[in-house]
Short mmCIF file of C-alpha atoms and ligand atoms in Angstrom, two decimals:
data_model
loop_
_atom_site.label_atom_id
_atom_site.label_comp_id
_atom_site.label_asym_id
_atom_site.label_seq_id
_atom_site.Cartn_x
_atom_site.Cartn_y
_atom_site.Cartn_z
CA MET A 9 0.00 0.00 0.00
CA ALA A 10 1.67 3.21 -1.21
CA SER A 11 1.04 6.07 1.24
CA THR A 12 0.95 9.44 -0.53
CA ALA A 13 1.73 11.94 2.24
CA ALA A 14 0.99 15.55 1.19
CA ARG A 15 3.35 16.26 -1.72
CA PRO A 16 3.75 19.73 -3.25
CA SER A 17 1.14 20.00 -6.02
CA VAL A 18 2.53 19.50 -9.53
CA VAL A 19 -0.47 21.39 -10.94
CA PRO A 20 -1.16 25.14 -10.68
CA GLU A 21 -3.70 25.51 -7.84
CA LYS A 22 -6.25 27.56 -9.84
CA ASP A 23 -6.29 25.10 -12.75
CA LEU A 24 -6.47 22.16 -10.36
CA GLU A 25 -9.52 23.62 -8.62
CA SER A 26 -11.41 24.43 -11.84
CA PHE A 27 -10.55 21.04 -13.32
CA GLN A 28 -11.56 19.08 -10.22
CA ALA A 29 -14.81 21.03 -9.93
CA HIS A 30 -15.63 20.07 -13.51
CA LEU A 31 -14.52 16.45 -13.08
CA SER A 32 -16.66 16.01 -9.96
CA LYS A 33 -19.82 17.08 -11.73
CA SER A 34 -19.00 15.34 -15.02
CA THR A 35 -20.99 12.20 -15.89
CA ARG A 36 -19.72 11.40 -19.43
CA ILE A 37 -15.92 11.38 -19.60
CA ILE A 38 -13.36 10.06 -22.09
CA ALA A 39 -9.62 9.56 -21.62
CA LEU A 40 -7.52 9.16 -24.79
CA LEU A 41 -4.16 7.60 -23.94
CA GLY A 42 -0.85 7.51 -25.77
CA ALA A 43 2.67 6.23 -25.23
CA GLY A 44 3.48 9.13 -22.89
CA VAL A 45 1.33 7.50 -20.17
CA SER A 46 3.75 4.56 -20.08
CA ALA A 47 6.90 6.67 -20.42
CA SER A 48 7.35 6.88 -16.65
CA SER A 49 7.17 3.11 -16.47
CA GLY A 50 10.29 3.05 -18.65
CA LEU A 51 8.84 2.40 -22.12
CA PRO A 52 9.99 4.64 -25.00
CA THR A 53 7.39 6.69 -26.90
CA PHE A 54 7.14 6.49 -30.69
CA ARG A 55 8.08 9.98 -31.76
CA GLY A 56 10.20 10.99 -28.78
CA ALA A 57 13.79 10.11 -27.95
CA GLY A 58 14.15 6.36 -28.23
CA GLY A 59 11.57 6.24 -31.05
CA LEU A 60 14.16 4.52 -33.25
CA TRP A 61 14.67 0.76 -32.93
CA ARG A 62 18.14 0.01 -34.31
CA THR A 63 18.07 2.05 -37.53
CA HIS A 64 14.30 1.78 -37.99
CA ALA A 65 11.54 4.19 -36.98
CA ALA A 66 8.87 2.14 -35.19
CA GLN A 67 6.44 3.03 -37.99
CA GLN A 68 8.66 1.33 -40.58
CA LEU A 69 8.45 -2.02 -38.78
CA ALA A 70 4.76 -1.70 -37.86
CA THR A 71 3.36 -2.52 -41.33
CA PRO A 72 2.12 -5.69 -43.11
CA GLU A 73 4.66 -4.96 -45.84
CA ALA A 74 7.58 -4.99 -43.37
CA PHE A 75 6.32 -8.31 -41.99
CA ALA A 76 6.00 -9.82 -45.47
CA ARG A 77 9.49 -8.56 -46.34
CA ASP A 78 11.30 -9.66 -43.16
CA PRO A 79 9.09 -11.46 -40.57
CA GLY A 80 12.19 -12.32 -38.52
CA LEU A 81 13.18 -8.68 -38.02
CA VAL A 82 9.62 -7.63 -37.24
CA TRP A 83 9.29 -10.45 -34.72
CA GLN A 84 12.62 -9.48 -33.09
CA PHE A 85 11.19 -5.95 -32.74
CA TYR A 86 7.90 -7.09 -31.25
CA ASN A 87 9.44 -9.76 -29.03
CA TYR A 88 11.74 -7.02 -27.70
CA ARG A 89 8.74 -4.78 -27.01
CA ARG A 90 6.91 -7.67 -25.25
CA HIS A 91 10.03 -8.32 -23.16
CA MET A 92 10.39 -4.66 -22.25
CA ALA A 93 6.70 -4.30 -21.36
CA LEU A 94 6.79 -7.41 -19.17
CA ASN A 95 9.83 -6.09 -17.31
CA VAL A 96 8.29 -2.74 -16.36
CA LYS A 97 5.36 -1.94 -14.09
CA PRO A 98 2.19 0.13 -14.42
CA ASN A 99 2.67 3.60 -12.93
CA PRO A 100 0.34 5.81 -10.82
CA ALA A 101 -1.34 7.20 -13.96
CA HIS A 102 -2.46 3.69 -14.97
CA TYR A 103 -3.77 3.02 -11.44
CA ALA A 104 -5.53 6.38 -11.20
CA LEU A 105 -7.35 5.80 -14.50
CA ALA A 106 -8.40 2.33 -13.33
CA GLU A 107 -9.72 3.80 -10.08
CA LEU A 108 -11.62 6.57 -11.87
CA ALA A 109 -13.26 3.87 -14.01
CA ARG A 110 -14.47 2.19 -10.80
CA LYS A 111 -15.74 5.48 -9.36
CA LYS A 112 -17.33 7.03 -12.46
CA GLU A 113 -19.80 4.86 -14.36
CA GLY A 114 -19.85 7.15 -17.42
CA PHE A 115 -16.06 7.06 -17.87
CA ILE A 116 -14.31 5.27 -20.74
CA THR A 117 -10.61 4.93 -21.57
CA LEU A 118 -9.55 4.78 -25.22
CA SER A 119 -5.95 3.55 -25.27
CA GLN A 120 -3.62 3.59 -28.24
CA ASN A 121 -1.09 1.67 -26.13
CA VAL A 122 -0.41 -2.01 -26.81
CA ASP A 123 1.87 -2.52 -23.75
CA GLY A 124 -0.72 -4.18 -21.50
CA LEU A 125 -0.04 -1.80 -18.57
CA SER A 126 -3.62 -0.52 -18.17
CA PRO A 127 -5.05 -4.08 -17.91
CA ARG A 128 -2.23 -4.96 -15.48
CA ALA A 129 -3.18 -1.95 -13.34
CA GLY A 130 -6.63 -3.50 -13.00
CA HIS A 131 -8.50 -1.15 -15.32
CA PRO A 132 -12.01 -2.64 -15.67
CA ALA A 133 -12.12 -4.25 -19.13
CA SER A 134 -15.68 -3.01 -19.77
CA SER A 135 -14.49 0.62 -19.83
CA LEU A 136 -11.09 0.07 -21.48
CA LYS A 137 -10.96 0.11 -25.28
CA LEU A 138 -7.67 -0.98 -26.82
CA LEU A 139 -7.67 0.86 -30.16
CA HIS A 140 -4.44 -0.65 -31.50
CA GLY A 141 -4.67 -4.17 -30.06
CA SER A 142 -2.15 -5.72 -27.68
CA LEU A 143 1.45 -6.98 -27.81
CA PHE A 144 0.22 -10.02 -25.89
CA ASP A 145 -2.32 -11.15 -28.47
CA VAL A 146 -1.22 -13.09 -31.55
CA LYS A 147 -3.05 -14.16 -34.68
CA CYS A 148 -2.36 -16.13 -37.85
CA SER A 149 -1.04 -13.98 -40.68
CA ASP A 150 -2.62 -16.21 -43.30
CA PHE A 151 -5.57 -14.33 -44.82
CA PHE A 152 -7.81 -17.41 -44.78
CA CYS A 153 -6.98 -18.58 -41.25
CA LYS A 154 -8.86 -16.88 -38.38
CA TYR A 155 -6.72 -18.24 -35.53
CA THR A 156 -6.25 -15.74 -32.69
CA GLU A 157 -4.84 -16.09 -29.17
CA VAL A 158 -5.15 -13.51 -26.38
CA ASP A 159 -3.01 -12.94 -23.28
CA ASN A 160 0.05 -14.82 -24.47
CA TYR A 161 2.74 -13.63 -22.03
CA THR A 162 5.32 -16.25 -23.03
CA ASP A 163 8.74 -14.51 -23.04
CA PRO A 164 10.46 -15.13 -25.40
CA ILE A 165 7.43 -16.11 -27.48
CA VAL A 166 9.66 -18.79 -29.13
CA PRO A 167 13.21 -19.81 -28.01
CA ALA A 168 14.77 -18.47 -31.24
CA LEU A 169 13.68 -14.94 -30.27
CA ALA A 170 15.36 -14.97 -26.86
CA ILE A 171 17.09 -11.65 -26.24
CA PRO A 172 20.87 -12.32 -26.29
CA THR A 173 22.61 -11.72 -22.95
CA THR A 174 26.12 -10.81 -21.83
CA SER A 175 26.84 -14.47 -21.02
CA ASP A 176 25.67 -15.94 -24.34
CA GLY A 177 28.32 -18.06 -26.01
CA ASP A 178 30.36 -18.37 -22.81
CA GLU A 179 30.88 -21.98 -21.59
CA ILE A 180 29.59 -21.16 -18.12
CA ASP A 181 27.68 -23.13 -15.51
CA PRO A 182 24.14 -21.56 -15.59
CA THR A 183 23.89 -21.80 -11.81
CA THR A 184 26.89 -19.50 -11.23
CA ASN A 185 26.63 -15.87 -10.25
CA SER A 186 27.97 -14.59 -13.55
CA ALA A 187 25.22 -16.53 -15.33
CA ARG A 188 22.62 -15.08 -12.97
CA GLN A 189 24.06 -11.60 -13.43
CA ALA A 190 23.97 -11.96 -17.19
CA ARG A 191 22.26 -8.91 -18.60
CA ASP A 192 20.14 -8.54 -21.70
CA LEU A 193 22.05 -7.06 -24.59
CA ASP A 194 20.25 -3.95 -25.84
CA ILE A 195 19.17 -5.13 -29.29
CA SER A 196 17.54 -1.74 -29.95
CA ASP A 197 21.14 -0.60 -30.43
CA GLU A 198 22.22 -1.20 -34.04
CA ASN A 199 25.74 -2.01 -32.86
CA VAL A 200 24.51 -5.13 -31.08
CA ASP A 201 24.34 -8.14 -33.41
CA LEU A 202 20.93 -9.69 -33.89
CA PRO A 203 20.88 -13.49 -33.81
CA GLU A 204 20.38 -15.15 -37.24
CA LEU A 205 16.82 -16.38 -37.56
CA ASP A 206 15.42 -19.26 -39.58
CA LEU A 207 11.79 -18.83 -40.68
CA ALA A 208 11.06 -22.33 -39.33
CA HIS A 209 11.92 -21.11 -35.83
CA LEU A 210 9.40 -18.24 -35.88
CA PRO A 211 5.98 -18.68 -34.21
CA HIS A 212 3.68 -20.69 -36.48
CA CYS A 213 -0.10 -21.08 -36.42
CA PRO A 214 -1.20 -24.19 -34.46
CA THR A 215 -4.35 -24.40 -36.59
CA CYS A 216 -3.32 -24.10 -40.24
CA LYS A 217 0.27 -25.11 -39.43
CA THR A 218 1.61 -23.16 -42.41
CA GLY A 219 0.79 -19.56 -41.51
CA LEU A 220 3.20 -17.48 -39.44
CA LEU A 221 1.74 -16.01 -36.27
CA ARG A 222 1.92 -12.21 -36.11
CA PRO A 223 1.54 -9.77 -33.19
CA GLY A 224 -2.14 -8.91 -32.47
CA VAL A 225 -1.53 -5.18 -32.93
CA VAL A 226 -2.94 -2.77 -35.54
CA TRP A 227 -0.28 -1.95 -38.08
CA PHE A 228 -0.13 1.21 -40.16
CA GLY A 229 -2.47 0.89 -43.11
CA GLU A 230 -4.71 -1.55 -41.21
CA ALA A 231 -8.21 -0.90 -39.88
CA LEU A 232 -8.84 -0.66 -36.14
CA PRO A 233 -10.72 -3.59 -34.54
CA VAL A 234 -14.35 -3.33 -35.69
CA ASN A 235 -15.83 -4.48 -32.36
CA VAL A 236 -13.82 -1.83 -30.47
CA MET A 237 -14.82 0.92 -32.92
CA ASP A 238 -18.49 -0.14 -32.71
CA ASP A 239 -18.42 -0.11 -28.90
CA ILE A 240 -16.98 3.41 -28.86
CA GLU A 241 -19.41 4.65 -31.52
CA GLU A 242 -22.29 3.26 -29.44
CA TRP A 243 -20.92 4.91 -26.24
CA ILE A 244 -20.65 8.28 -28.02
CA GLU A 245 -24.11 7.96 -29.61
CA LYS A 246 -25.64 7.05 -26.23
CA SER A 247 -24.10 10.24 -24.76
CA LYS A 248 -26.52 13.16 -25.13
CA THR A 249 -23.59 15.33 -24.08
CA ILE A 250 -19.97 14.56 -23.21
CA ASP A 251 -18.57 16.66 -20.37
CA LEU A 252 -14.83 16.04 -20.63
CA ILE A 253 -12.16 14.44 -22.79
CA MET A 254 -8.65 14.05 -21.34
CA VAL A 255 -5.85 13.73 -23.92
CA ILE A 256 -3.02 12.10 -21.98
CA GLY A 257 0.53 11.47 -23.22
CA THR A 258 -0.30 11.37 -26.91
CA SER A 259 0.87 13.53 -29.80
CA ALA A 260 -2.70 13.14 -31.08
CA ARG A 261 -1.48 12.88 -34.68
CA VAL A 262 -2.57 9.36 -35.54
CA TYR A 263 -6.08 8.87 -36.89
CA PRO A 264 -8.74 7.70 -36.34
CA ALA A 265 -7.72 7.80 -32.62
CA ALA A 266 -7.03 11.54 -32.66
CA ALA A 267 -10.47 12.25 -34.16
CA TYR A 268 -12.19 11.41 -30.87
CA VAL A 269 -11.12 14.80 -29.49
CA ASP A 270 -13.32 16.65 -32.00
CA GLN A 271 -16.15 14.13 -31.72
CA ALA A 272 -16.24 14.75 -27.97
CA ARG A 273 -16.03 18.51 -28.48
CA GLU A 274 -19.02 18.38 -30.81
CA LYS A 275 -20.96 16.94 -27.86
CA GLY A 276 -19.89 19.85 -25.63
CA ALA A 277 -16.81 18.35 -24.01
CA ARG A 278 -14.12 20.48 -22.41
CA VAL A 279 -10.61 19.24 -23.22
CA ALA A 280 -7.81 18.60 -20.74
CA VAL A 281 -4.39 17.88 -22.27
CA ILE A 282 -1.72 16.27 -20.07
CA ASN A 283 1.61 16.22 -21.87
CA MET A 284 5.32 16.74 -21.26
CA ASP A 285 5.55 18.91 -24.37
CA LYS A 286 3.39 22.04 -24.53
CA ASN A 287 3.52 21.96 -28.34
CA ASP A 288 1.77 18.60 -28.51
CA ILE A 289 -1.85 19.67 -28.54
CA PRO A 290 -4.77 18.26 -30.57
CA ALA A 291 -5.03 19.53 -34.16
CA SER A 292 -8.15 21.56 -33.26
CA GLY A 293 -6.23 23.41 -30.53
CA VAL A 294 -6.85 24.16 -26.85
CA TYR A 295 -9.48 26.82 -26.11
CA LYS A 296 -10.01 29.15 -23.11
CA ARG A 297 -12.49 26.73 -21.53
CA ASP A 298 -9.95 23.87 -21.76
CA TRP A 299 -6.88 22.92 -19.71
CA PHE A 300 -3.26 22.15 -20.55
CA PHE A 301 -1.28 20.44 -17.80
CA GLU A 302 2.40 20.32 -18.69
CA GLY A 303 4.43 17.53 -17.16
CA ASP A 304 4.65 13.84 -16.34
CA ALA A 305 1.33 12.00 -16.59
CA ALA A 306 2.41 9.63 -13.78
CA LYS A 307 2.52 12.60 -11.41
CA ILE A 308 -0.25 14.79 -12.79
CA VAL A 309 -3.07 12.29 -13.39
CA PRO A 310 -3.31 11.00 -9.78
CA GLU A 311 -3.27 14.63 -8.61
CA LEU A 312 -6.05 15.66 -10.96
CA PHE A 313 -8.27 12.72 -9.95
CA LYS A 314 -7.62 13.00 -6.19
CA SER A 315 -10.93 14.78 -5.47
CA VAL A 316 -12.79 11.79 -6.93
CA ILE A 317 -10.52 8.79 -6.25
CA GLY A 318 -8.62 9.93 -3.17
CA ASP A 319 -5.10 8.61 -2.76
CA ILE A 320 -4.74 5.73 -5.17
CA THR A 321 -3.89 2.28 -3.89
CA GLU A 322 -1.66 0.17 -6.04
CA ILE A 323 -3.15 -3.27 -6.52
CA PRO A 324 -0.88 -6.30 -7.12
CA ASP A 325 0.39 -6.17 -10.72
CA ALA A 326 -1.44 -8.88 -12.75
CA ALA A 327 1.81 -9.93 -14.40
CA ASP A 328 3.80 -10.01 -11.14
CA ARG A 329 5.70 -13.24 -11.52
CA GLY A 330 7.59 -12.74 -8.24
N1 APR B 412 3.93 12.31 -19.47
C1 APR B 412 3.06 12.88 -20.36
N2 APR B 412 3.31 12.96 -21.71
C2 APR B 412 4.46 12.46 -22.15
C3 APR B 412 5.44 11.86 -21.27
C4 APR B 412 5.11 11.79 -19.88
N3 APR B 412 5.96 11.25 -18.99
N4 APR B 412 6.51 11.45 -22.04
C5 APR B 412 6.21 11.78 -23.34
N5 APR B 412 4.99 12.39 -23.40
C6 APR B 412 4.26 12.82 -24.60
C7 APR B 412 5.11 13.36 -25.73
O1 APR B 412 5.33 14.75 -25.58
C8 APR B 412 4.23 13.05 -26.94
O2 APR B 412 3.28 14.07 -27.14
O3 APR B 412 3.66 11.64 -25.12
C9 APR B 412 3.46 11.79 -26.51
C10 APR B 412 3.92 10.51 -27.20
O4 APR B 412 3.61 10.67 -28.56
P1 APR B 412 3.97 9.53 -29.64
O5 APR B 412 5.33 9.06 -29.44
O6 APR B 412 3.57 10.08 -30.95
O7 APR B 412 2.99 8.33 -29.23
P2 APR B 412 1.41 8.20 -29.45
O8 APR B 412 0.73 9.50 -29.45
O9 APR B 412 0.95 7.18 -28.50
O10 APR B 412 1.38 7.56 -30.93
C11 APR B 412 0.13 7.21 -31.45
O11 APR B 412 1.20 6.11 -33.27
O12 APR B 412 3.11 4.97 -33.69
C12 APR B 412 1.75 4.85 -33.58
O13 APR B 412 0.42 3.01 -33.05
C13 APR B 412 1.35 3.87 -32.52
O14 APR B 412 -0.28 4.08 -30.81
C14 APR B 412 0.74 4.76 -31.45
C15 APR B 412 0.24 5.94 -32.24
#
């Protein structure tokens, strides 16, 4: 149980008051999440520092074409991201959002993140919409095979994708200290050799046997999951008015996710942007009746929600394998 003794506020008092007053009386609320929410957990964002994986921009590897061209490289990228996500923890922003979902019935979280940290923070699934899928779902890449698997946390997903460590290749007894202290080599660094991969050693579909499995994420050029889009459309249609949309840790440049800001505004929503970079605002801007909170989402979000959720309690992390 994390005690949160009175810390100096990270939010200007006046803005905090007006925001909390609005939040308390709001009944229809949306949170749109981006990679910045997980930055404090230790995961790189896409367009910030660390957005390059080896010599590739994440976007270059996140396409069906890249997978068709070099499934081994794309799987090394996604296995690395699974490994990283499994070795970090949800942060107070993830927990605060989960708690707000328990406290406010008319609250929904639309997450662009595929890292699994919101589910691990116990965010109720009924009010969490994963727009871009999850690193921990896989599906057959064969067009005619409909095999899918959810919540696959196997790390590495196949032995051939194991992240090389500092002790690889050394004839050492695995029970010794040096073996235990072996560290992962940082394969996001282009100077670190990637292990050779044979297509036969990549994850294959257990149903059609021939198709390669692919990560269950939405790649550039692909449509978002229809059931998720339908659920959100229905939630918005059912809302006579929307009181608030919070745009948290996202550059809000990728559509259709970014379009939810204007859809909410059309239903009367005030906008609250929480972002490290004051230039990263939604395309339609931030008006006088809106808020911009500059800084770390992991610090700001729990503060903003305090009047509704109190001091957040961190529940055991679903993926805790201790
Ligand atoms: N707290 C709040 N905001 C932060 C923090 C932090 N600790 N760290 C970074 N940010 C902000 C950055 O200023 C930036 O505006 O988070 C945003 C991250 O933006 P992107 O890297 O563009 O990530 P995102 O908006 O999630 O990208 C959208 O694009 O690449 C695709 O599918 C991918 O879901 C992703 C989508």
